[in-house]
mmCIF file of C-alpha atoms and ligand atoms in Angstrom:
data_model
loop_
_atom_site.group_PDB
_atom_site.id
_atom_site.type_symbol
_atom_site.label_atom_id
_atom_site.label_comp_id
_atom_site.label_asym_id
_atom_site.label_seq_id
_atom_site.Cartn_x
_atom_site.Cartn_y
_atom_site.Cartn_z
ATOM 1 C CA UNK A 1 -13.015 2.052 7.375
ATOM 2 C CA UNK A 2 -11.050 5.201 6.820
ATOM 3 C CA UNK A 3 -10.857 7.066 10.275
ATOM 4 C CA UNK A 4 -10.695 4.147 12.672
ATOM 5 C CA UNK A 5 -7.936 2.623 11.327
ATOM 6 C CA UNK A 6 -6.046 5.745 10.624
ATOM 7 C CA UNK A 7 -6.285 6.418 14.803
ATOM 8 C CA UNK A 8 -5.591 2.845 15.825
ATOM 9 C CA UNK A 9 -2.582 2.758 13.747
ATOM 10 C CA UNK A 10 -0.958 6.297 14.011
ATOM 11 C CA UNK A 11 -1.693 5.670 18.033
ATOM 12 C CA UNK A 12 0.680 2.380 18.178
ATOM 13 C CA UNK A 13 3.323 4.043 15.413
ATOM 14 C CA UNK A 14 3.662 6.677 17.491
ATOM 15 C CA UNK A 15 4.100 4.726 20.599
ATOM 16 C CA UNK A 16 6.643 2.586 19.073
ATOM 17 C CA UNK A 17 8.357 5.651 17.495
ATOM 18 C CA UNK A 18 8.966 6.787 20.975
ATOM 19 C CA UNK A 19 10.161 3.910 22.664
ATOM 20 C CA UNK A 20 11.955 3.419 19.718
ATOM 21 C CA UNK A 21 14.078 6.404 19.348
ATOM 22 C CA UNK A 22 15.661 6.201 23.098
ATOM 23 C CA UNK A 23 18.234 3.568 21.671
ATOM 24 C CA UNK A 24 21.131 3.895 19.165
ATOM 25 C CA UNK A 25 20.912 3.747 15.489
ATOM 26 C CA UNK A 26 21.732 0.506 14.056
ATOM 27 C CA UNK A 27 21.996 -0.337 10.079
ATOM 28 C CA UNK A 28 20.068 0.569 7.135
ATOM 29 C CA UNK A 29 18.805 -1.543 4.554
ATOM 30 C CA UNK A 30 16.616 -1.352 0.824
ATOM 31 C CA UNK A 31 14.942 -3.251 -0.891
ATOM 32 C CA UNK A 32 14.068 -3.574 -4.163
ATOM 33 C CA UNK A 33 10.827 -5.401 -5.814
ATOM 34 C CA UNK A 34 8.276 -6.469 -7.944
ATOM 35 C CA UNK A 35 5.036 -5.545 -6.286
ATOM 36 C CA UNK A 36 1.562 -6.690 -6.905
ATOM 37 C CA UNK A 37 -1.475 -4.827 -5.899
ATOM 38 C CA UNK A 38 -4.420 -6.805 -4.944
ATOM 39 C CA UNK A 39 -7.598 -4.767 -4.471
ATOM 40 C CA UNK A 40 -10.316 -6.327 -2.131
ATOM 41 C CA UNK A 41 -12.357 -4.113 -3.849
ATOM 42 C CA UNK A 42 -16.281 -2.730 -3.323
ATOM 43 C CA UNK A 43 -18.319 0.856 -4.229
ATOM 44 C CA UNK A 44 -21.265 2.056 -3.174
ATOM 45 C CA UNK A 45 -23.503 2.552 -5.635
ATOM 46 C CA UNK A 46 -22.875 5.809 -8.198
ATOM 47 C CA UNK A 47 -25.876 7.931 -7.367
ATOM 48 C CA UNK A 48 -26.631 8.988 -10.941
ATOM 49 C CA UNK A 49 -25.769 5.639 -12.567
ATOM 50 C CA UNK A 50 -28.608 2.390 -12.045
ATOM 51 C CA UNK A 51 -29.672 0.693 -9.510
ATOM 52 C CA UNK A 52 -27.444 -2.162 -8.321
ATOM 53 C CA UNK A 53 -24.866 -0.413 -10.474
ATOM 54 C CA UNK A 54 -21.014 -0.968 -8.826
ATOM 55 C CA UNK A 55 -17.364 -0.270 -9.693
ATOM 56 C CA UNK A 56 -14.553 -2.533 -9.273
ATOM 57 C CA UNK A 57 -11.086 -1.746 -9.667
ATOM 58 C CA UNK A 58 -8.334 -4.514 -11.193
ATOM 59 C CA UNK A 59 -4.826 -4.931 -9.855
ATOM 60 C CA UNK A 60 -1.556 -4.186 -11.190
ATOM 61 C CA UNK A 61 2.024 -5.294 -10.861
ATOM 62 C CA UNK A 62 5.047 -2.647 -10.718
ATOM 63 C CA UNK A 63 8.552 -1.938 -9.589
ATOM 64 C CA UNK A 64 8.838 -0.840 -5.916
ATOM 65 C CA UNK A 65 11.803 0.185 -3.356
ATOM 66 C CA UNK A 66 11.588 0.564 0.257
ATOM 67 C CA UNK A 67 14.264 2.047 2.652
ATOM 68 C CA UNK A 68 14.471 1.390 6.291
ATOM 69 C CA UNK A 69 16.535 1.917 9.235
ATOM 70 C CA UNK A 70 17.038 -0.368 12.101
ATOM 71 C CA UNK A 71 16.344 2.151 15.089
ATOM 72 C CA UNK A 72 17.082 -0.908 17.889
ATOM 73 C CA UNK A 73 18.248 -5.089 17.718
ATOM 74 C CA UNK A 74 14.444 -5.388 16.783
ATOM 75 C CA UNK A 75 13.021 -2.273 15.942
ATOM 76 C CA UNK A 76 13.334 -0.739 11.911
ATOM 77 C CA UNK A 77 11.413 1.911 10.212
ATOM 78 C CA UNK A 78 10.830 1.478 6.547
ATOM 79 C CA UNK A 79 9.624 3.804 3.886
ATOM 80 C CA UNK A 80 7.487 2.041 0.807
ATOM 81 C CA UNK A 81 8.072 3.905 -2.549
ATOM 82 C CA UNK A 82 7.514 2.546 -6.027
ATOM 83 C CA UNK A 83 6.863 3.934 -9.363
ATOM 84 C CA UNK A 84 3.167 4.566 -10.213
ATOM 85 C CA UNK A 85 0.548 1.376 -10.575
ATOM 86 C CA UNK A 86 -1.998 2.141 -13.006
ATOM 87 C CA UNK A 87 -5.459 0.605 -12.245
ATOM 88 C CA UNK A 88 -8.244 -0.160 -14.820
ATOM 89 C CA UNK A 89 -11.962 0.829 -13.370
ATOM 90 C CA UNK A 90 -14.508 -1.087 -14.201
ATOM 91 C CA UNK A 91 -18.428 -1.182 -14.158
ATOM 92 C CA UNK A 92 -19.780 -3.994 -11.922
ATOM 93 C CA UNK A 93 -22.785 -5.073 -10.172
ATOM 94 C CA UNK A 94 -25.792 -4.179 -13.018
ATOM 95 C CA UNK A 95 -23.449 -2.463 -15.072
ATOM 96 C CA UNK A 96 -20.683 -4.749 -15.381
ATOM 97 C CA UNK A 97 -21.665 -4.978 -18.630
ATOM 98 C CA UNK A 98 -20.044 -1.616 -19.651
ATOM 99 C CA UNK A 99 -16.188 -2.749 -18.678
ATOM 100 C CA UNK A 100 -13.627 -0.605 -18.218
ATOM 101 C CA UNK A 101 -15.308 2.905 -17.773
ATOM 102 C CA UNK A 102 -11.823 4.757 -16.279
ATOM 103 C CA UNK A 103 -7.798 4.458 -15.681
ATOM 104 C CA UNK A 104 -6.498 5.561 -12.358
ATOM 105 C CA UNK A 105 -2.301 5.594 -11.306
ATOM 106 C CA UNK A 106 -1.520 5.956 -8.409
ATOM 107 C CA UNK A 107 1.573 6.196 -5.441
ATOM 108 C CA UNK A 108 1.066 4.741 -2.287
ATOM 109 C CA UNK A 109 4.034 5.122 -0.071
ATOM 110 C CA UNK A 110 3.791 3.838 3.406
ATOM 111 C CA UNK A 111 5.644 3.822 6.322
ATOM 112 C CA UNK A 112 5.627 1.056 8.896
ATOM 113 C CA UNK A 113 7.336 0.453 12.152
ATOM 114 C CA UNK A 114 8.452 -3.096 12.010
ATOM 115 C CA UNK A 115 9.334 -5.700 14.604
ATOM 116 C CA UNK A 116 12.393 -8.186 13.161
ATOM 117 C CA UNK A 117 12.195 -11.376 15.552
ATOM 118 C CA UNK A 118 15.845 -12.628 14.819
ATOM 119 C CA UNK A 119 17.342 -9.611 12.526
ATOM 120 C CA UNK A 120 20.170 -11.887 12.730
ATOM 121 C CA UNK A 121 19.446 -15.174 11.643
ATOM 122 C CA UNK A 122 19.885 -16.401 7.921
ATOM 123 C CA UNK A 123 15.398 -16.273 8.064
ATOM 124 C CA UNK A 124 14.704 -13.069 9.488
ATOM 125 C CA UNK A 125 10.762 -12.883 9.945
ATOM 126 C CA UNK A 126 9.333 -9.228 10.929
ATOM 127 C CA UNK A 127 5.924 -8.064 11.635
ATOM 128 C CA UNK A 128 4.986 -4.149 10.587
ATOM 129 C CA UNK A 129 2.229 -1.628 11.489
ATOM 130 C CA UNK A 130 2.233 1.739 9.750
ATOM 131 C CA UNK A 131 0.373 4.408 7.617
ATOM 132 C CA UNK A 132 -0.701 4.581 4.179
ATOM 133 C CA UNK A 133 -1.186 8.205 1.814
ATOM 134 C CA UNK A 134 -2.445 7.088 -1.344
ATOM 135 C CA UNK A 135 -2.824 9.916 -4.199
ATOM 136 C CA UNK A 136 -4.447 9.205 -7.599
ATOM 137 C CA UNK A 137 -3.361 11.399 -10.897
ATOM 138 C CA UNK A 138 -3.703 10.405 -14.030
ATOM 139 C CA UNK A 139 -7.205 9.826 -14.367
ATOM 140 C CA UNK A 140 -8.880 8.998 -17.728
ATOM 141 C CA UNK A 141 -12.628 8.237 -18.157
ATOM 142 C CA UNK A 142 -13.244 5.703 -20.898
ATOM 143 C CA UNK A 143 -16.003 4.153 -22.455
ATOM 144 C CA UNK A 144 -19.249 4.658 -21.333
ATOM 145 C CA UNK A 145 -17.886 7.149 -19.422
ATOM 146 C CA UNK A 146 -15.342 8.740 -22.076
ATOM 147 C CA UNK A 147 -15.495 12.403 -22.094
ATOM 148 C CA UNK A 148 -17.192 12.854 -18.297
ATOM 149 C CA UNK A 149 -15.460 14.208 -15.287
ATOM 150 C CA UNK A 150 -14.292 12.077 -13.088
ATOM 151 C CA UNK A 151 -12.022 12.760 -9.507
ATOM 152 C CA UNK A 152 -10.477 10.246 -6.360
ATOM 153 C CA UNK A 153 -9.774 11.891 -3.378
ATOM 154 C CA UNK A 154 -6.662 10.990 -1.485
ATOM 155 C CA UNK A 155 -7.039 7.669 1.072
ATOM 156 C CA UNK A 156 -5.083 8.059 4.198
ATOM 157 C CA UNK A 157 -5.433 4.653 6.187
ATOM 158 C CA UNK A 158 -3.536 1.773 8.405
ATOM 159 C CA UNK A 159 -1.160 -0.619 6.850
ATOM 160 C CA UNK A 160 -0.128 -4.187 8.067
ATOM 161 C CA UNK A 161 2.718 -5.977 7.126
ATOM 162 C CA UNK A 162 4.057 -9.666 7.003
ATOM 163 C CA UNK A 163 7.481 -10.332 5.872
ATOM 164 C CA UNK A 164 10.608 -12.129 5.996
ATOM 165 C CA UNK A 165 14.301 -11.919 4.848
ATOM 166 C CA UNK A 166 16.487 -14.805 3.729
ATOM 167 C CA UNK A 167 20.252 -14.289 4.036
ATOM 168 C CA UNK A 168 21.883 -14.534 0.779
ATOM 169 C CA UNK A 169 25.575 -14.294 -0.174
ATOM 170 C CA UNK A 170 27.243 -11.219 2.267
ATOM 171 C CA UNK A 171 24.865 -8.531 2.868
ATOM 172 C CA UNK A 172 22.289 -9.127 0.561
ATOM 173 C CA UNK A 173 18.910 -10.538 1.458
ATOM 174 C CA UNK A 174 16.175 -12.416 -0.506
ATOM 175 C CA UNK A 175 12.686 -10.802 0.635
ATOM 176 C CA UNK A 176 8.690 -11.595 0.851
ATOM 177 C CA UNK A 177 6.853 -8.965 2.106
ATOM 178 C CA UNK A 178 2.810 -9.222 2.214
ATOM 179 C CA UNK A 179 0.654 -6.140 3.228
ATOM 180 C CA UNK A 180 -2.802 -5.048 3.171
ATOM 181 C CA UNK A 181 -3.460 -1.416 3.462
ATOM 182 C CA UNK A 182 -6.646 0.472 3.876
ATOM 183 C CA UNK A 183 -6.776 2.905 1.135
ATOM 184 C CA UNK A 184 -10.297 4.030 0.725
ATOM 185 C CA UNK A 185 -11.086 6.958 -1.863
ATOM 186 C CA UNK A 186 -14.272 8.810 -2.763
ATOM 187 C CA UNK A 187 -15.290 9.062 -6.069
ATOM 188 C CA UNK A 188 -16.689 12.654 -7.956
ATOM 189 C CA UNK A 189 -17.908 12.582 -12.026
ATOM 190 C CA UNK A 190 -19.751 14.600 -13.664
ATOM 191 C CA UNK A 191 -21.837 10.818 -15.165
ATOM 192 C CA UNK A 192 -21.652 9.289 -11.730
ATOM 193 C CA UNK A 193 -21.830 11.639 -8.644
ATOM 194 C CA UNK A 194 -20.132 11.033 -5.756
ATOM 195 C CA UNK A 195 -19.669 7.981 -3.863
ATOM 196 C CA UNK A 196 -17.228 5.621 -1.789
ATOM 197 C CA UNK A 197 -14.775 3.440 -3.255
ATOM 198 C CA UNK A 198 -13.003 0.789 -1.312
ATOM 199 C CA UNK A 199 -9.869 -0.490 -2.578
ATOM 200 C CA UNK A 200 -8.098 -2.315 0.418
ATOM 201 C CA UNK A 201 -5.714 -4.324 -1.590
ATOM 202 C CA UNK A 202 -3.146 -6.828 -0.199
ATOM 203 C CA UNK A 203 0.257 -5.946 -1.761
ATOM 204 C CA UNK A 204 2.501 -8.315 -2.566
ATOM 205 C CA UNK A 205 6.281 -7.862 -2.810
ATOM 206 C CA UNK A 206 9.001 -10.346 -4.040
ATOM 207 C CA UNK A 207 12.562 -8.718 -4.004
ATOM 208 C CA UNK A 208 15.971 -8.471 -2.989
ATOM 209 C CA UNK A 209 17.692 -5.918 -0.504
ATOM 210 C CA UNK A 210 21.252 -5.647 1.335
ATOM 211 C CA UNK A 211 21.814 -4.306 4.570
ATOM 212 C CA UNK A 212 24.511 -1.359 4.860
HETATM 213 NI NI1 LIG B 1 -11.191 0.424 4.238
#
């Protein structure tokens, strides 16, 4: 889903980014969280492994910290950054058998163009569209795979967001933000060949942030 979603999105950010930037700065705020990655996860098959043969890749849970910038009333930007999330791989389909075959971290950041419905009410519900560059580094086959090659591209894709702030004593907020981002990578080893991996996870933040 790599391409579509990257136009769609990047299309309405940039949209909003220019109706956006006509009016006067307003606030900043950050946030700070415990994130948890949810893959919605599927491969296609690895061409030199067996038929019906799979990966899947397992969540994590990690520190993150996003910045943003309201731009009008309504209107913020907001930057996603977080220390890395490290992601066991794991066989699946007929070889789910083997386990973990590989460990992947990784960095998303993201930035979304957000829509706050009543930035100043004590619940402050906002609704975000934005774009996703995921990198991998760190990668170590294990296993049945320990001692092969193995490489993830990159994923650009679209992210969506769903959050809301609760007012808290002065300028600090309580926060629940839920995205799902299309991050998509393709897969090279030396044991498996190449082929698609889709990762798509919802991420899930709890935090707290204060507006400044
Ligand atoms: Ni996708």
């Amino acid at each position: 889903m790599r391409i579509r979603h990257l136009t769609g999105a990047a299309g309405a950010a940039l949209l909003l980014a220019v109706s956006a930037a006509a009016h006067a700065a307003g606030p900043w705020f950050v946030r700070f969280g415990i994130t948890h990655i949810a893959p919605n996860d599927d491969s296609d098959r690895p061409p030199l492994l067996a038929a019906g043969s799979k990966v899947s890749v397992d969540g994590d849970t990690g520190l993150s910290v996003a910045i943003g910038r309201f731009l009008t009333d309504h209107v913020a930007v907001e930057v996603l950054g977080a220390l890395p999330f490290e992601h066991d791989i794991k066989g699946a389909g007929s070889i789910a058998s083997l386990g973990t075959v590989a460990t992947a971290k990784q960095l998303p950041p993201t930035v979304t163009l957000q829509y706050h419905f009543s930035p100043q009410a004590a619940f402050s519900p906002y609704a975000g569209l934005g774009l996703n560059y995921t990198f991998f580094f760190d990668i170590e086959t294990k296993g049945a795979l320990a001692g092969t090659s193995l490489d993830l591209d990159s994923s650009w894709g679209a992210a969506l967001q769903l959050g809301a702030d609760f007012r808290l004593a002065g300028d600090w907020l309580g926060n629940v933000d839920v995205r799902w981002i299309d991050i998509d990578t393709e897969a090279s080893g030396s044991a498996t060949g190449t082929f698609d991996v889709q990762i798509d996870p919802w991420v899930v933040t709890v935090g707290v942030g204060r507006r400044f």
